[in-house]
Amino acid sequence: MKLVGDVWYAALTEDDEFGDTDLGLELDGKLSYALMDNLNADFILAYLFAGDATGDEDVFEGGVRLSLSF
């Protein structure tokens, strides 16, 4: 089992038409679990604290990924 987390901040290099540059802060987490020798399951969560340049709504996303190596 492996747990990984990331923190990302993004901003525009120039002001948009409203004078904003802040795209937001994103928190990511991934839990990887080895189901068998060559089969892994990844559980992924991400939350975006939206900045002024992206709008008012924060975004949450989650998913599951299976990976097989041979």
mmCIF file of N, CA and C in Angstrom:
data_model
loop_
_atom_site.group_PDB
_atom_site.id
_atom_site.type_symbol
_atom_site.label_atom_id
_atom_site.label_comp_id
_atom_site.label_asym_id
_atom_site.label_seq_id
_atom_site.Cartn_x
_atom_site.Cartn_y
_atom_site.Cartn_z
ATOM 1 N N MET A 1 0.852 -1.165 0.000
ATOM 2 C CA MET A 1 0.000 0.000 0.000
ATOM 3 C C MET A 1 0.903 1.235 0.000
ATOM 4 N N LYS A 2 0.468 2.235 -0.749
ATOM 5 C CA LYS A 2 1.240 3.474 -0.871
ATOM 6 C C LYS A 2 0.268 4.652 -0.915
ATOM 7 N N LEU A 3 0.562 5.681 -0.133
ATOM 8 C CA LEU A 3 -0.259 6.887 -0.090
ATOM 9 C C LEU A 3 0.586 8.071 -0.532
ATOM 10 N N VAL A 4 0.079 8.826 -1.517
ATOM 11 C CA VAL A 4 0.799 9.976 -2.068
ATOM 12 C C VAL A 4 -0.140 11.173 -2.079
ATOM 13 N N GLY A 5 0.395 12.333 -1.717
ATOM 14 C CA GLY A 5 -0.389 13.565 -1.757
ATOM 15 C C GLY A 5 0.378 14.675 -2.456
ATOM 16 N N ASP A 6 -0.344 15.562 -3.110
ATOM 17 C CA ASP A 6 0.237 16.697 -3.825
ATOM 18 C C ASP A 6 -0.553 17.960 -3.490
ATOM 19 N N VAL A 7 0.141 19.078 -3.520
ATOM 20 C CA VAL A 7 -0.493 20.396 -3.420
ATOM 21 C C VAL A 7 -0.006 21.203 -4.614
ATOM 22 N N TRP A 8 -0.945 21.782 -5.373
ATOM 23 C CA TRP A 8 -0.626 22.556 -6.569
ATOM 24 C C TRP A 8 -1.248 23.939 -6.456
ATOM 25 N N TYR A 9 -0.511 24.930 -6.913
ATOM 26 C CA TYR A 9 -1.046 26.283 -7.022
ATOM 27 C C TYR A 9 -0.835 26.737 -8.465
ATOM 28 N N ALA A 10 -1.842 27.349 -9.044
ATOM 29 C CA ALA A 10 -1.730 27.815 -10.433
ATOM 30 C C ALA A 10 -2.211 29.257 -10.538
ATOM 31 N N ALA A 11 -1.523 29.999 -11.391
ATOM 32 C CA ALA A 11 -1.891 31.393 -11.647
ATOM 33 C C ALA A 11 -1.583 31.717 -13.105
ATOM 34 N N LEU A 12 -2.329 32.642 -13.652
ATOM 35 C CA LEU A 12 -2.077 33.118 -15.008
ATOM 36 C C LEU A 12 -0.839 34.007 -15.019
ATOM 37 N N THR A 13 -0.129 34.016 -16.131
ATOM 38 C CA THR A 13 1.044 34.890 -16.227
ATOM 39 C C THR A 13 0.653 36.343 -16.449
ATOM 40 N N GLU A 14 -0.541 36.565 -16.988
ATOM 41 C CA GLU A 14 -1.053 37.920 -17.198
ATOM 42 C C GLU A 14 -2.475 37.999 -16.667
ATOM 43 N N ASP A 15 -2.903 39.184 -16.317
ATOM 44 C CA ASP A 15 -4.273 39.393 -15.843
ATOM 45 C C ASP A 15 -5.272 39.023 -16.930
ATOM 46 N N ASP A 16 -6.430 38.442 -16.516
ATOM 47 C CA ASP A 16 -7.507 38.232 -17.473
ATOM 48 C C ASP A 16 -8.278 39.539 -17.664
ATOM 49 N N GLU A 17 -9.415 39.502 -18.350
ATOM 50 C CA GLU A 17 -10.141 40.748 -18.639
ATOM 51 C C GLU A 17 -10.705 41.419 -17.390
ATOM 52 N N PHE A 18 -10.789 40.675 -16.279
ATOM 53 C CA PHE A 18 -11.285 41.250 -15.028
ATOM 54 C C PHE A 18 -10.150 41.635 -14.076
ATOM 55 N N GLY A 19 -8.909 41.457 -14.504
ATOM 56 C CA GLY A 19 -7.761 41.803 -13.674
ATOM 57 C C GLY A 19 -7.346 40.722 -12.684
ATOM 58 N N ASP A 20 -7.862 39.492 -12.880
ATOM 59 C CA ASP A 20 -7.555 38.395 -11.967
ATOM 60 C C ASP A 20 -6.465 37.496 -12.549
ATOM 61 N N THR A 21 -5.668 36.890 -11.681
ATOM 62 C CA THR A 21 -4.643 35.932 -12.116
ATOM 63 C C THR A 21 -4.717 34.608 -11.364
ATOM 64 N N ASP A 22 -5.386 34.555 -10.226
ATOM 65 C CA ASP A 22 -5.408 33.371 -9.369
ATOM 66 C C ASP A 22 -6.331 32.286 -9.920
ATOM 67 N N LEU A 23 -5.753 31.138 -10.340
ATOM 68 C CA LEU A 23 -6.559 30.015 -10.804
ATOM 69 C C LEU A 23 -7.007 29.123 -9.647
ATOM 70 N N GLY A 24 -6.181 28.989 -8.627
ATOM 71 C CA GLY A 24 -6.610 28.248 -7.456
ATOM 72 C C GLY A 24 -5.552 27.331 -6.875
ATOM 73 N N LEU A 25 -5.951 26.669 -5.811
ATOM 74 C CA LEU A 25 -5.108 25.729 -5.090
ATOM 75 C C LEU A 25 -5.766 24.363 -5.148
ATOM 76 N N GLU A 26 -5.004 23.333 -5.540
ATOM 77 C CA GLU A 26 -5.546 21.984 -5.678
ATOM 78 C C GLU A 26 -4.827 21.032 -4.730
ATOM 79 N N LEU A 27 -5.609 20.207 -4.034
ATOM 80 C CA LEU A 27 -5.095 19.157 -3.170
ATOM 81 C C LEU A 27 -5.425 17.815 -3.812
ATOM 82 N N ASP A 28 -4.422 16.969 -4.011
ATOM 83 C CA ASP A 28 -4.606 15.661 -4.623
ATOM 84 C C ASP A 28 -4.137 14.579 -3.668
ATOM 85 N N GLY A 29 -4.818 13.447 -3.683
ATOM 86 C CA GLY A 29 -4.413 12.295 -2.901
ATOM 87 C C GLY A 29 -4.615 11.021 -3.694
ATOM 88 N N LYS A 30 -3.665 10.092 -3.566
ATOM 89 C CA LYS A 30 -3.786 8.811 -4.265
ATOM 90 C C LYS A 30 -3.364 7.693 -3.325
ATOM 91 N N LEU A 31 -4.216 6.688 -3.195
ATOM 92 C CA LEU A 31 -3.913 5.494 -2.432
ATOM 93 C C LEU A 31 -3.774 4.353 -3.427
ATOM 94 N N SER A 32 -2.601 3.744 -3.491
ATOM 95 C CA SER A 32 -2.346 2.613 -4.387
ATOM 96 C C SER A 32 -2.277 1.350 -3.555
ATOM 97 N N TYR A 33 -2.951 0.318 -4.043
ATOM 98 C CA TYR A 33 -3.002 -0.951 -3.325
ATOM 99 C C TYR A 33 -2.736 -2.083 -4.310
ATOM 100 N N ALA A 34 -1.804 -2.966 -3.962
ATOM 101 C CA ALA A 34 -1.469 -4.103 -4.823
ATOM 102 C C ALA A 34 -2.471 -5.228 -4.550
ATOM 103 N N LEU A 35 -3.359 -5.477 -5.516
ATOM 104 C CA LEU A 35 -4.332 -6.556 -5.377
ATOM 105 C C LEU A 35 -3.680 -7.926 -5.582
ATOM 106 N N MET A 36 -2.795 -7.988 -6.569
ATOM 107 C CA MET A 36 -1.992 -9.182 -6.864
ATOM 108 C C MET A 36 -0.624 -8.704 -7.313
ATOM 109 N N ASP A 37 0.262 -9.623 -7.695
ATOM 110 C CA ASP A 37 1.615 -9.235 -8.095
ATOM 111 C C ASP A 37 1.628 -8.220 -9.234
ATOM 112 N N ASN A 38 0.761 -8.359 -10.221
ATOM 113 C CA ASN A 38 0.772 -7.494 -11.404
ATOM 114 C C ASN A 38 -0.485 -6.628 -11.541
ATOM 115 N N LEU A 39 -1.311 -6.593 -10.512
ATOM 116 C CA LEU A 39 -2.569 -5.844 -10.587
ATOM 117 C C LEU A 39 -2.653 -4.870 -9.411
ATOM 118 N N ASN A 40 -2.764 -3.582 -9.736
ATOM 119 C CA ASN A 40 -2.862 -2.520 -8.729
ATOM 120 C C ASN A 40 -4.178 -1.776 -8.863
ATOM 121 N N ALA A 41 -4.681 -1.310 -7.728
ATOM 122 C CA ALA A 41 -5.862 -0.443 -7.705
ATOM 123 C C ALA A 41 -5.435 0.901 -7.124
ATOM 124 N N ASP A 42 -5.814 1.979 -7.803
ATOM 125 C CA ASP A 42 -5.526 3.334 -7.354
ATOM 126 C C ASP A 42 -6.846 4.038 -7.046
ATOM 127 N N PHE A 43 -6.932 4.619 -5.866
ATOM 128 C CA PHE A 43 -8.087 5.414 -5.459
ATOM 129 C C PHE A 43 -7.617 6.864 -5.406
ATOM 130 N N ILE A 44 -8.258 7.720 -6.206
ATOM 131 C CA ILE A 44 -7.759 9.076 -6.426
ATOM 132 C C ILE A 44 -8.828 10.094 -6.010
ATOM 133 N N LEU A 45 -8.406 11.106 -5.248
ATOM 134 C CA LEU A 45 -9.278 12.209 -4.865
ATOM 135 C C LEU A 45 -8.570 13.526 -5.157
ATOM 136 N N ALA A 46 -9.332 14.516 -5.609
ATOM 137 C CA ALA A 46 -8.777 15.841 -5.889
ATOM 138 C C ALA A 46 -9.815 16.898 -5.518
ATOM 139 N N TYR A 47 -9.337 17.991 -4.927
ATOM 140 C CA TYR A 47 -10.210 19.110 -4.570
ATOM 141 C C TYR A 47 -9.536 20.404 -5.000
ATOM 142 N N LEU A 48 -10.260 21.195 -5.771
ATOM 143 C CA LEU A 48 -9.760 22.485 -6.243
ATOM 144 C C LEU A 48 -10.467 23.604 -5.502
ATOM 145 N N PHE A 49 -9.673 24.411 -4.784
ATOM 146 C CA PHE A 49 -10.186 25.644 -4.202
ATOM 147 C C PHE A 49 -10.055 26.701 -5.295
ATOM 148 N N ALA A 50 -11.160 26.970 -5.988
ATOM 149 C CA ALA A 50 -11.137 27.818 -7.174
ATOM 150 C C ALA A 50 -10.725 29.244 -6.833
ATOM 151 N N GLY A 51 -9.858 29.795 -7.667
ATOM 152 C CA GLY A 51 -9.423 31.177 -7.512
ATOM 153 C C GLY A 51 -10.341 32.126 -8.250
ATOM 154 N N ASP A 52 -10.013 33.391 -8.204
ATOM 155 C CA ASP A 52 -10.845 34.421 -8.828
ATOM 156 C C ASP A 52 -10.937 34.256 -10.340
ATOM 157 N N ALA A 53 -9.893 33.754 -10.994
ATOM 158 C CA ALA A 53 -9.883 33.643 -12.447
ATOM 159 C C ALA A 53 -10.629 32.407 -12.953
ATOM 160 N N THR A 54 -11.016 31.483 -12.064
ATOM 161 C CA THR A 54 -11.721 30.277 -12.510
ATOM 162 C C THR A 54 -13.198 30.281 -12.160
ATOM 163 N N GLY A 55 -13.640 31.164 -11.342
ATOM 164 C CA GLY A 55 -15.053 31.208 -10.992
ATOM 165 C C GLY A 55 -15.262 30.996 -9.511
ATOM 166 N N ASP A 56 -16.523 30.919 -9.117
ATOM 167 C CA ASP A 56 -16.874 30.831 -7.704
ATOM 168 C C ASP A 56 -16.974 29.410 -7.174
ATOM 169 N N GLU A 57 -17.108 28.420 -8.057
ATOM 170 C CA GLU A 57 -17.372 27.055 -7.628
ATOM 171 C C GLU A 57 -16.089 26.259 -7.403
ATOM 172 N N ASP A 58 -15.940 25.671 -6.206
ATOM 173 C CA ASP A 58 -14.874 24.717 -5.958
ATOM 174 C C ASP A 58 -15.243 23.399 -6.632
ATOM 175 N N VAL A 59 -14.232 22.594 -6.959
ATOM 176 C CA VAL A 59 -14.465 21.354 -7.706
ATOM 177 C C VAL A 59 -13.882 20.185 -6.928
ATOM 178 N N PHE A 60 -14.662 19.091 -6.811
ATOM 179 C CA PHE A 60 -14.213 17.850 -6.183
ATOM 180 C C PHE A 60 -14.300 16.738 -7.217
ATOM 181 N N GLU A 61 -13.272 15.894 -7.258
ATOM 182 C CA GLU A 61 -13.268 14.787 -8.221
ATOM 183 C C GLU A 61 -12.671 13.556 -7.557
ATOM 184 N N GLY A 62 -13.217 12.407 -7.873
ATOM 185 C CA GLY A 62 -12.699 11.150 -7.349
ATOM 186 C C GLY A 62 -12.770 10.080 -8.410
ATOM 187 N N GLY A 63 -11.953 9.061 -8.262
ATOM 188 C CA GLY A 63 -11.980 7.985 -9.239
ATOM 189 C C GLY A 63 -11.189 6.779 -8.772
ATOM 190 N N VAL A 64 -11.371 5.688 -9.501
ATOM 191 C CA VAL A 64 -10.670 4.434 -9.253
ATOM 192 C C VAL A 64 -10.042 3.992 -10.564
ATOM 193 N N ARG A 65 -8.791 3.524 -10.474
ATOM 194 C CA ARG A 65 -8.086 3.065 -11.684
ATOM 195 C C ARG A 65 -7.460 1.711 -11.361
ATOM 196 N N LEU A 66 -7.603 0.768 -12.292
ATOM 197 C CA LEU A 66 -6.922 -0.516 -12.204
ATOM 198 C C LEU A 66 -5.801 -0.538 -13.219
ATOM 199 N N SER A 67 -4.627 -1.030 -12.823
ATOM 200 C CA SER A 67 -3.525 -1.122 -13.769
ATOM 201 C C SER A 67 -2.938 -2.543 -13.694
ATOM 202 N N LEU A 68 -2.727 -3.093 -14.877
ATOM 203 C CA LEU A 68 -2.188 -4.442 -15.026
ATOM 204 C C LEU A 68 -0.868 -4.358 -15.763
ATOM 205 N N SER A 69 0.177 -4.936 -15.199
ATOM 206 C CA SER A 69 1.476 -4.959 -15.872
ATOM 207 C C SER A 69 1.808 -6.396 -16.263
ATOM 208 N N PHE A 70 2.328 -6.532 -17.489
ATOM 209 C CA PHE A 70 2.704 -7.880 -17.966
ATOM 210 C C PHE A 70 3.893 -7.775 -18.870
#
